[in-house]
Amino acid sequence: MTASLSLGIDIGGTFTDLVILDPADGGAAIWKESTTPDDPSRGAMQGLARLLDQSGIAAGSIGRVVHATTLFTNALIERKGAATGLLTTAGFADVLEIGRERKYELYDLFLEMPKPLVPRPWRREVRERLAPDGSVEVPIDVEGALAEVAALVGEGVTSLAICFLHAYANPAHERAVAEAVARRFPKLSLSLSCDIAPEIREYPRAVTTAANAYVRPIAETYLDTLEAALKRAGVPGGLFLMLSNGGLTHVAEAKRAPVQLLESGPAAGALAGAWFGRHAGLDRVLAFDMGGTTAKLALVDDGEPLVAWGFEAARTKRFLRGSGLPVQIATVELIEIGAGGGSIARRSELGTLQVGPESAGAQPGPVCYGRGGSEPTVTDADLALGYLNADFFLGGAMQIDTGPAKAALASLAATLGLDGERGAFGVHDVVNENMAGAARVAIAERGRVPRDYALLATGGAAPVHAWHVGSKLGVSRVVCPPGAGAGSTIGMLMAPARIDRVTSFNRPLAAVNWPEIAAIFEALERDALAVVRDTGADLARRSVRRLADMRYVGQGSEITVALPETLDAASVLGAFEAAYRVLFGRTPPGAAAQFVALRLSVAAPMPGAGGTLRIASGKAGAVALKGRRRVHFPDAGGEVETPVYDRYALAPGATLEGPAVFEENESTFVVGPGARISVLPDGSILAERVI
């Protein structure tokens, strides 16, 4: 038997999504399994067994496995990582505590700052010093470093971050200590800043290195366990991991730098939005991904999601910039805009309705799950409003109960002085308004206008909310692709292998030695290609992007610029000024530009990444109308008798009018009155607001 199929596994906070894709014809089989928080791999393997049984697919036919997980992000948030120590330059042990000396809420007298991943007693100093240009000012005291590490190991430290001042300019001191430590303590996990984040600014560099050290032992154990479980299940294919940058890598690279996986699941959602958008003929898409725990948005321009070069993890205040840990990795630019289906609705201290950020998760889950949850959630409200079908939740594979959900919502509504139905829609509307408001600000900050985009919904909850969120944003087109409920997993299976590399390069543009830059890019490309080659990607079809972090001399921050093919002063300055004007409207007269860092990205298509998707095909004349039910639409005056359609029976080219509800196994697409609805050639449903 030829192992030609691809398996995607995306472990979220509430559900674990599994998709088996046949790249030959785009045929896909999908399953959603409740996440098992105590051991995420257990739920994944249970789901795989059920998917194989349901689809009749043999485990031996799976040629590759692509995986994304929230495990490492949760370890940071919940502070459940390894016992981690930090070795740093004398005088800099408190960098993790001092941070940027910036308050994210200026007038909060009881401000809670992000808690360092390494406690003060485990932050040790070493006598050494490099100048900003990498020259040695104080030689490294290797024996002193070993004595400090010995003390840390004696206190129970199992993972060590090494972050010396200016190691981005010269890694010699870090490597010398690492070699000595590895010989003396071979079982100690090591993370070096010169490998993980070779960039200026000691605080984010130290945080990123510490974060990698904090999750690395967990990653190694987890990935070994998952690989063994897949082999026991009879899956012969290799395991690949989704990275935050929207690409794939192999297990060895994921174990070396698991910090790159922190945003792997949401990044896959953005990739799915871009992929489905391209197939639907849409160049500009707001990829809206809402699952059981969070909702995120990604801007897709010209068929590609935007990429940032850092993000904040484990925020103390979930939606406040500056309240988290700055992590310097390449990541799809994701905007956390709200809560998920499992987010809990409560009466706030001010007597108003509050939704989230707390989530019922997979255990106990929403009240309607019947697993012990007692507080109403967004999913309970959606069920009570008629948006969801209790008899067809997850295609009927999971039984949920409307009665307890309505009772819990009525109890909450009573504390707010509302009737049950108004309270239920209040929950739905509050979470929509929260998402639309956050999205509106984030889109404006990037110089975009929402009405220029189509809103494309993926995730189990996004298709239920997308129509009303789009209305609040002023978006006229809302798209629900096939298999939307498992959209992130589908996006993973379409992802290329991708590796990003960076090196510090602090030079005024006028003083640059261009052959030196070319040599640096060649070295970065060799390093990246070595990793991509081990994934089995098609290097003949690779794409290479060269970028640079640049600023004007005297500025405190920089922007990332795509470099032109021709590397000379005039061409690079023109690219920098054009990018600067897009962001700030004008360039300062007479200012000199400078480089800060050089970046390189290598991507190559993976074998087995399907070019099409075929979950189910509609047939002309098939009966698509399943029935009717009363659904709450406030713009139509309340409950409306609404047709409910079988998503799988709708043929491309079919046209309908709203209101309408479209059901498939993994999600439900709700469209309000006054919509013109059409099924696109790729099977996506396009709902256009008739103005």
XYZ file of C-alpha atoms in Angstrom:
691
model
C 0.000 0.000 0.000
C 1.336 3.459 -0.908
C 1.336 5.897 2.015
C 0.044 8.895 0.058
C -2.475 10.595 2.362
C -1.862 13.544 4.675
C -3.161 13.810 8.250
C -3.577 17.146 10.025
C -4.021 17.366 13.799
C -4.795 20.729 15.412
C -5.198 20.603 19.204
C -7.201 23.592 20.415
C -8.451 24.612 23.835
C -11.874 23.002 23.347
C -11.716 20.682 20.339
C -9.015 18.710 18.573
C -9.554 18.838 14.802
C -8.373 16.028 12.523
C -8.382 16.028 8.720
C -7.173 13.319 6.334
C -6.524 14.716 2.850
C -5.946 12.843 -0.386
C -3.769 15.192 -2.462
C -4.581 13.282 -5.645
C -8.196 14.429 -5.789
C -8.617 16.780 -2.809
C -10.905 14.357 -0.980
C -11.001 15.081 2.751
C -12.375 13.330 5.833
C -12.883 15.422 8.991
C -13.413 14.695 12.674
C -13.653 16.907 15.771
C -12.774 15.366 19.140
C -13.010 17.009 22.557
C -9.549 18.070 23.729
C -8.159 16.191 26.722
C -6.314 18.907 28.708
C -4.525 16.450 31.021
C -2.858 14.759 28.027
C -3.566 16.450 24.659
C -2.082 13.561 22.674
C -4.670 11.192 24.165
C -7.581 13.113 22.641
C -5.719 13.339 19.340
C -5.223 9.585 19.157
C -8.834 8.904 20.206
C -9.996 11.211 17.440
C -7.691 9.548 14.920
C -9.085 6.111 15.775
C -12.645 7.372 15.295
C -11.791 9.168 12.052
C -10.121 6.081 10.582
C -13.079 3.937 11.607
C -15.672 6.376 10.252
C -13.907 6.969 6.923
C -12.671 3.431 6.301
C -9.160 4.753 5.704
C -6.228 2.529 6.658
C -3.626 4.041 9.005
C -0.885 2.658 6.768
C -1.965 4.921 3.905
C -1.009 8.106 5.791
C 2.282 9.359 4.384
C 2.749 12.447 6.534
C 1.312 14.024 9.682
C 1.123 17.796 10.212
C 0.520 19.017 13.743
C -0.236 22.234 15.624
C -0.868 22.543 19.334
C -1.564 25.114 22.048
C 0.370 23.025 24.590
C 3.452 25.252 24.669
C 1.472 28.495 24.762
C -0.605 27.122 27.632
C 2.584 26.164 29.481
C 3.647 29.836 29.365
C 0.227 31.151 30.359
C -0.244 28.692 33.209
C 3.441 28.770 34.232
C 3.703 24.982 33.937
C 6.993 24.754 32.087
C 10.329 23.240 33.080
C 12.399 24.407 36.062
C 14.416 26.996 34.147
C 17.574 28.905 35.012
C 19.176 31.902 33.298
C 22.887 32.528 32.878
C 23.657 36.118 31.938
C 26.295 38.839 32.012
C 27.255 40.231 35.417
C 24.910 43.093 36.259
C 22.036 41.910 34.045
C 20.259 39.279 36.149
C 17.265 41.558 36.642
C 16.612 42.341 32.970
C 13.594 39.976 32.994
C 12.191 41.910 35.961
C 13.002 45.445 34.808
C 11.627 44.885 31.318
C 11.130 48.088 29.370
C 10.228 50.136 32.458
C 6.949 50.949 30.724
C 3.464 50.732 32.231
C 0.823 49.343 29.894
C -1.874 51.070 31.965
C -0.490 54.414 33.042
C -2.871 55.200 35.912
C -3.348 51.722 37.405
C -1.830 51.859 40.903
C -2.142 48.090 41.298
C -0.686 47.193 37.923
C 0.316 43.550 37.546
C 3.320 43.178 35.282
C 4.149 39.936 33.431
C 5.757 37.464 35.794
C 9.255 36.394 34.652
C 9.586 32.787 33.549
C 12.795 32.456 35.592
C 12.551 33.242 39.340
C 15.198 35.552 40.843
C 17.168 32.823 42.684
C 17.671 30.955 39.398
C 19.018 33.963 37.495
C 22.805 33.794 37.790
C 25.544 36.129 36.557
C 28.862 35.386 34.834
C 31.920 37.609 34.582
C 32.181 38.495 30.859
C 31.541 41.485 28.642
C 31.327 42.148 24.919
C 31.131 45.545 23.258
C 28.213 46.306 20.896
C 30.475 45.516 17.936
C 31.257 42.070 19.385
C 34.789 42.818 20.549
C 35.802 41.331 23.889
C 36.043 43.769 26.806
C 36.075 41.186 29.622
C 37.020 37.563 28.806
C 34.542 34.841 29.707
C 35.010 33.130 33.089
C 34.059 29.586 32.063
C 34.888 28.016 35.447
C 32.790 30.623 37.237
C 29.928 29.887 34.849
C 30.195 26.157 35.547
C 30.073 26.797 39.291
C 26.852 28.794 38.888
C 25.324 26.086 36.690
C 26.302 23.398 39.199
C 24.453 25.317 41.904
C 21.374 25.637 39.692
C 21.370 21.932 38.853
C 21.669 21.175 42.551
C 18.532 23.249 43.167
C 16.534 21.289 40.585
C 16.947 23.324 37.376
C 16.472 21.097 34.306
C 16.675 23.675 31.508
C 19.082 26.576 31.114
C 18.843 29.772 29.055
C 22.186 31.443 28.250
C 21.878 35.096 27.268
C 24.967 37.306 27.373
C 25.078 40.978 26.536
C 25.748 41.612 22.826
C 25.917 37.893 21.994
C 24.012 38.758 18.792
C 27.204 40.468 17.584
C 29.576 37.702 18.736
C 28.347 34.293 19.951
C 31.784 33.107 21.120
C 31.161 33.504 24.864
C 27.778 31.788 24.782
C 29.128 28.896 22.747
C 32.176 28.452 24.969
C 30.011 28.210 28.088
C 27.465 25.966 26.365
C 30.179 23.508 25.301
C 31.586 23.344 28.821
C 28.126 22.969 30.382
C 27.121 20.242 27.915
C 30.233 18.240 28.820
C 29.703 18.623 32.575
C 25.893 18.325 32.614
C 24.845 16.329 29.522
C 21.211 15.960 30.670
C 20.668 19.702 31.091
C 18.599 21.254 28.281
C 20.339 24.321 26.799
C 18.981 27.334 24.887
C 21.375 30.013 23.601
C 20.249 33.505 22.631
C 22.656 33.510 19.669
C 20.688 30.550 18.251
C 17.161 31.494 19.308
C 17.045 35.298 18.934
C 20.285 36.828 17.606
C 18.933 40.398 17.662
C 19.514 43.616 19.575
C 17.587 44.587 22.738
C 18.497 42.469 25.710
C 15.005 42.290 27.248
C 13.039 40.649 24.387
C 16.116 38.553 23.519
C 16.350 37.273 27.104
C 12.587 36.649 27.258
C 12.603 34.704 23.981
C 15.560 32.570 25.051
C 14.023 31.940 28.480
C 10.693 31.025 26.865
C 12.422 28.498 24.622
C 14.229 26.984 27.603
C 10.983 26.947 29.582
C 9.074 24.836 27.042
C 11.889 22.841 25.435
C 11.847 19.811 27.790
C 8.053 19.678 27.492
C 8.323 19.811 23.704
C 10.883 17.031 23.558
C 8.816 14.723 25.778
C 5.528 15.561 24.065
C 6.817 15.111 20.522
C 8.515 11.820 21.398
C 5.260 10.593 22.956
C 3.175 11.669 19.962
C 5.552 10.094 17.452
C 5.472 6.818 19.393
C 1.655 6.908 19.604
C 1.362 7.468 15.844
C 3.675 4.534 15.150
C 1.629 2.309 17.492
C -1.502 3.359 15.600
C 0.115 2.111 12.387
C 0.813 5.527 10.825
C 4.105 5.267 8.884
C 4.325 8.909 7.790
C 6.770 11.427 9.237
C 5.644 14.092 11.714
C 5.883 17.777 10.794
C 5.106 20.768 12.977
C 3.284 23.973 12.118
C 5.342 27.071 12.939
C 4.087 30.506 13.929
C 5.437 31.908 10.641
C 2.895 29.909 8.625
C 5.299 27.193 7.512
C 6.201 23.637 8.442
C 9.337 22.128 9.921
C 10.536 18.708 11.018
C 10.585 17.343 14.565
C 14.295 17.971 15.228
C 13.978 21.706 14.487
C 10.790 21.903 16.587
C 12.616 20.310 19.519
C 15.562 22.696 19.116
C 13.462 25.869 19.100
C 9.876 25.107 20.225
C 9.348 28.818 20.898
C 8.689 29.010 17.140
C 5.494 26.976 17.667
C 3.760 29.283 20.159
C 1.271 30.620 17.594
C 1.142 27.537 15.364
C -2.610 26.883 15.523
C -3.779 30.465 14.886
C -1.181 30.818 12.113
C -2.769 27.830 10.401
C -6.127 29.618 10.571
C -4.636 32.594 8.747
C -3.153 30.269 6.117
C -6.565 28.669 5.651
C -8.116 32.100 5.153
C -5.502 32.954 2.536
C -5.810 29.592 0.764
C -9.595 29.584 0.658
C -9.591 33.249 -0.333
C -7.357 32.560 -3.334
C -9.541 29.640 -4.436
C -12.640 31.822 -4.079
C -11.038 34.519 -6.219
C -10.591 36.965 -3.322
C -7.286 38.840 -3.006
C -8.159 40.812 0.127
C -9.537 38.795 3.007
C -10.083 39.255 6.727
C -9.378 35.729 7.953
C -11.679 35.397 10.969
C -10.975 32.290 13.053
C -13.152 31.666 16.128
C -12.982 28.429 18.047
C -13.975 27.381 21.523
C -11.527 29.583 23.427
C -10.397 32.574 21.363
C -11.154 34.546 18.230
C -8.391 35.907 16.006
C -8.177 37.943 12.843
C -5.489 38.067 10.147
C -5.267 40.469 7.224
C -4.601 38.800 3.883
C -3.412 41.063 1.065
C -2.742 39.699 -2.426
C -3.394 36.164 -1.223
C -0.764 36.189 1.569
C -1.199 36.868 5.303
C 0.936 39.596 6.830
C 3.996 38.423 8.778
C 5.345 40.160 11.887
C 8.702 39.639 13.591
C 7.544 39.352 17.167
C 4.462 39.102 19.336
C 3.366 39.098 22.976
C 2.739 35.835 24.786
C 0.953 35.141 28.082
C -0.533 38.607 28.542
C -1.556 39.627 32.043
C -4.416 41.611 30.500
C -5.462 39.687 27.441
C -6.265 42.583 25.121
C -3.758 45.165 26.394
C -0.590 45.608 24.407
C 2.489 45.645 26.627
C 1.039 43.334 29.272
C 2.688 40.187 27.918
C 6.081 38.668 27.300
C 7.753 39.949 24.084
C 8.843 37.004 21.948
C 11.111 37.664 18.952
C 10.067 35.105 16.353
C 8.609 35.301 12.870
C 4.843 34.942 13.127
C 1.781 35.449 10.991
C 0.400 38.776 12.179
C -2.564 37.741 14.296
C -4.944 40.022 16.128
C -6.670 38.508 19.127
C -10.068 40.140 18.890
C -12.253 38.269 21.340
C -13.587 35.228 23.026
C -14.654 31.813 21.768
C -17.694 29.584 21.905
C -16.803 28.381 25.390
C -16.336 31.878 26.843
C -18.380 32.430 29.988
C -21.008 35.169 30.292
C -21.399 36.860 33.685
C -22.749 39.959 35.379
C -19.841 42.356 35.855
C -19.128 44.345 38.998
C -20.736 47.333 37.273
C -23.949 45.410 36.673
C -23.384 45.002 32.952
C -23.089 41.884 30.818
C -19.519 40.606 30.456
C -18.426 37.814 28.117
C -15.016 36.185 28.690
C -12.098 36.106 28.953
C -12.658 33.028 31.164
C -13.591 29.934 29.183
C -15.384 26.724 30.098
C -12.951 24.936 27.761
C -13.470 21.285 26.926
C -13.990 20.292 30.566
C -16.589 21.000 31.823
C -17.536 22.941 28.695
C -20.742 24.918 28.041
C -23.877 24.109 30.026
C -25.476 22.453 26.986
C -22.701 19.822 26.904
C -24.055 18.268 30.098
C -20.575 17.764 31.564
C -21.020 19.792 34.718
C -20.779 23.324 33.365
C -23.113 25.683 35.224
C -22.300 29.141 33.823
C -23.769 30.126 30.433
C -21.400 30.512 27.495
C -21.482 31.890 23.960
C -22.316 28.410 22.616
C -25.278 28.181 25.008
C -26.550 31.533 23.721
C -26.118 30.492 20.076
C -28.082 27.321 20.761
C -30.877 29.155 22.567
C -31.200 31.653 19.695
C -31.716 28.885 17.127
C -28.395 29.367 15.381
C -27.303 25.837 16.342
C -29.177 22.557 16.020
C -29.024 20.428 19.197
C -29.661 17.284 17.142
C -26.918 18.026 14.614
C -24.046 19.308 16.753
C -20.832 17.941 15.204
C -23.062 16.207 12.682
C -25.004 14.488 15.453
C -21.871 12.881 16.934
C -22.228 14.901 20.147
C -25.473 15.339 22.061
C -26.210 18.760 23.540
C -29.292 19.970 25.395
C -31.133 23.245 24.817
C -33.119 23.187 28.081
C -30.258 23.611 30.564
C -28.651 26.241 28.317
C -31.826 28.338 28.288
C -32.224 27.934 32.043
C -28.677 29.134 32.719
C -29.142 32.085 30.372
C -32.492 32.971 31.983
C -30.830 32.978 35.402
C -28.122 35.339 34.151
C -30.674 37.537 32.388
C -32.693 37.852 35.610
C -29.666 39.314 37.423
C -29.487 41.917 34.642
C -33.220 42.654 34.596
C -33.746 41.136 31.139
C -35.961 38.408 29.712
C -34.290 35.159 28.644
C -34.309 35.759 24.882
C -32.941 39.270 25.179
C -30.284 38.031 27.564
C -29.261 35.273 25.143
C -28.937 37.698 22.249
C -27.100 40.076 24.562
C -24.390 37.444 25.041
C -24.174 36.867 21.280
C -24.174 40.595 20.524
C -21.637 41.574 23.192
C -19.074 39.090 21.917
C -19.732 40.275 18.334
C -19.290 43.916 19.322
C -16.102 43.131 21.232
C -14.672 41.377 18.186
C -15.778 44.037 15.713
C -14.411 46.848 17.891
C -11.008 45.209 18.322
C -10.862 44.339 14.630
C -11.810 47.879 13.594
C -8.944 49.395 15.600
C -6.409 46.805 14.470
C -7.342 47.209 10.796
C -7.113 51.014 11.036
C -3.686 50.782 12.705
C -2.459 48.953 9.625
C -3.787 51.643 7.292
C -6.616 49.496 5.905
C -10.383 49.932 5.592
C -12.679 46.985 6.474
C -15.084 47.520 3.574
C -12.269 46.752 1.102
C -12.125 43.166 2.390
C -14.265 40.055 2.458
C -14.711 38.402 5.861
C -13.803 34.706 5.609
C -14.882 32.569 8.563
C -13.112 29.450 9.834
C -13.311 27.625 13.142
C -16.304 26.004 14.792
C -17.857 29.280 16.008
C -16.823 31.865 13.388
C -19.469 30.950 10.745
C -22.184 31.430 13.400
C -20.967 34.947 14.234
C -19.444 36.171 10.967
C -22.599 37.708 9.467
C -23.290 39.912 12.483
C -19.595 40.787 12.980
C -19.386 41.753 9.293
C -22.430 43.966 9.713
C -20.774 45.840 12.573
C -17.560 46.241 10.549
C -19.348 47.452 7.430
C -18.135 44.456 5.411
C -20.516 43.603 2.571
C -19.197 40.108 1.726
C -18.976 37.167 4.129
C -17.553 33.817 2.989
C -17.844 30.406 4.616
C -15.519 27.848 2.970
C -16.197 24.104 2.975
C -14.937 22.379 6.104
C -14.805 25.750 7.868
C -15.009 24.182 11.311
C -11.650 22.497 10.713
C -10.228 25.365 8.654
C -6.970 25.668 10.610
C -6.233 21.989 10.087
C -6.917 22.271 6.378
C -4.619 25.306 6.254
C -1.836 23.248 7.851
C -2.103 20.612 5.160
C -1.688 23.252 2.452
C 1.298 24.931 4.163
C 4.804 24.974 2.676
C 7.968 24.216 4.599
C 9.351 27.546 5.774
C 12.331 28.694 7.811
C 13.179 32.268 8.826
C 16.649 33.337 9.859
C 17.944 36.666 11.185
C 21.292 38.200 12.039
C 22.213 41.526 13.592
C 23.738 44.028 11.145
C 24.072 47.502 12.607
C 25.493 49.728 9.848
C 24.666 53.151 8.363
C 23.411 52.661 4.810
C 26.115 54.978 3.484
C 28.882 52.814 4.989
C 27.650 49.406 3.866
C 29.952 46.907 2.198
C 27.533 45.286 -0.251
C 29.609 42.116 -0.879
C 29.539 41.613 2.916
C 25.715 41.746 2.889
C 25.587 39.301 -0.015
C 27.852 36.902 1.909
C 25.652 37.165 5.002
C 22.527 36.363 3.006
C 24.297 33.392 1.402
C 25.176 32.026 4.847
C 21.615 32.533 6.129
C 20.250 30.789 3.051
C 22.555 27.794 3.501
C 21.421 27.443 7.100
C 17.726 27.725 6.195
C 18.016 25.339 3.239
C 19.628 22.692 5.434
C 16.493 22.636 7.601
C 14.008 22.862 4.723
C 15.805 20.077 2.864
C 15.246 17.705 5.793
C 11.469 18.192 5.513
C 11.459 16.673 2.014
C 10.077 19.882 0.505
C 10.489 20.591 -3.213
C 13.571 22.824 -3.181
C 13.425 23.274 -6.948
C 10.283 25.375 -6.402
C 11.537 27.262 -3.385
C 11.093 30.973 -2.879
C 13.645 33.111 -1.053
C 12.833 36.511 0.459
C 15.495 38.914 1.683
C 14.442 41.541 4.174
C 16.050 44.054 6.481
C 15.155 45.880 9.671
C 15.904 49.545 8.978
C 15.428 52.938 10.607
C 16.698 56.482 10.424
C 19.827 57.177 12.467
C 18.763 58.291 15.930
C 15.401 56.514 15.932
C 14.651 53.976 18.667
C 12.709 51.456 16.592
C 12.786 50.066 13.082
C 10.577 48.676 10.333
C 11.040 45.532 8.275
C 11.544 46.148 4.558
C 11.476 43.693 1.657
C 14.754 44.259 -0.165
C 14.917 44.694 -3.954
C 16.672 42.222 -6.224
C 19.462 44.705 -6.829
C 21.332 45.404 -3.606
C 22.785 48.883 -3.810
C 22.377 52.055 -1.773
C 19.882 53.775 -4.091
C 17.597 50.739 -4.533
C 17.549 49.839 -0.836
C 16.945 53.435 0.238
C 14.048 53.662 -2.214
C 12.470 50.483 -0.794
C 12.920 51.721 2.778
C 11.440 55.161 2.090
C 8.463 53.676 0.247
C 7.710 51.354 3.173
C 8.199 54.207 5.645
C 5.733 56.453 3.785
C 3.075 53.732 3.783
C 3.246 53.625 7.578
C 3.903 57.271 8.473
C 2.874 59.343 5.460
C 6.211 61.104 4.967
C 9.948 60.724 5.466
C 12.036 63.085 7.637
C 14.061 65.425 5.402
C 17.805 65.002 5.451
C 17.801 61.949 7.733
C 20.268 59.133 7.101
C 19.071 55.508 6.998
C 20.710 52.559 8.667
C 20.465 48.781 8.838
C 19.696 47.067 12.146
C 19.241 43.422 11.111
C 19.121 41.228 8.020
C 16.391 38.607 7.595
C 15.909 35.759 5.179
C 12.894 33.527 4.600
C 12.989 30.289 2.591
C 9.740 28.500 1.688
C 9.190 25.425 -0.470
C 6.019 23.420 -1.242
C 5.573 20.157 0.618
C 4.794 16.875 -1.150
C 1.252 15.831 -0.389
C -0.034 19.389 -0.009
C -3.273 19.252 -1.977
C -4.139 21.867 -4.537
C -7.879 21.305 -4.186
C -10.370 20.364 -1.488
C -13.365 18.113 -1.930
C -15.318 17.403 1.241
C -18.613 16.692 -0.468
C -19.956 17.508 -3.908
C -23.409 18.852 -4.571
C -25.541 17.429 -7.333
C -27.987 19.282 -9.510
C -31.540 18.672 -8.344
C -30.520 17.272 -4.943
C -32.739 18.213 -2.011
C -30.736 20.711 -0.009
C -33.527 22.066 2.202
C -33.486 20.113 5.480
C -36.379 21.975 7.068
C -37.135 25.198 8.893
C -36.693 26.480 12.446
C -37.209 29.699 14.334
C -33.998 31.730 14.437
C -33.454 35.046 16.208
C -32.616 37.986 13.913
C -33.068 41.342 15.713
C -33.016 43.332 12.470
C -36.104 41.340 11.427
C -37.907 41.942 14.702
C -36.974 38.753 16.581
C -37.572 35.121 15.750
C -37.948 34.355 12.050
C -38.989 31.084 10.437
C -35.740 30.315 8.636
C -34.853 27.665 6.045
C -32.081 25.274 7.072
C -29.921 23.798 4.300
C -27.665 20.780 4.041
C -24.350 22.340 3.097
C -23.170 19.163 1.370
C -26.154 19.038 -0.987
C -25.648 22.540 -2.409
C -24.124 22.505 -5.895
C -21.753 25.237 -7.123
C -23.723 27.972 -8.834
C -26.755 27.651 -6.536
C -28.288 30.981 -5.484
C -30.437 31.705 -2.430
C -31.662 34.590 -0.306
C -31.276 35.279 3.404
C -32.164 34.565 6.077
C -30.726 31.078 5.897
C -28.828 28.559 8.002
C -26.311 26.165 6.437
C -25.360 23.078 8.427
C -22.329 20.849 8.018
C -20.755 18.447 10.465
C -18.110 20.824 11.775
C -19.882 24.184 11.829
C -23.030 26.165 11.052
C -23.163 29.238 8.805
C -25.836 31.738 9.787
C -26.890 34.432 7.295
C -29.342 37.175 8.144
C -32.182 38.788 6.168
C -31.389 40.887 3.128
C -28.551 38.722 1.852
C -27.829 37.489 -1.641
C -26.254 34.046 -1.318
C -24.313 32.043 -3.908
C -22.242 28.870 -3.895
C -18.845 29.487 -5.498
C -17.056 26.992 -7.777
C -14.811 25.812 -4.918
C -17.858 25.096 -2.730
C -17.536 28.211 -0.562
C -20.756 30.022 0.326
C -20.688 33.759 -0.389
C -23.256 35.929 1.377
C -23.460 39.505 0.107
C -25.258 42.230 1.971
C -27.808 43.918 -0.261
C -27.547 47.644 0.419
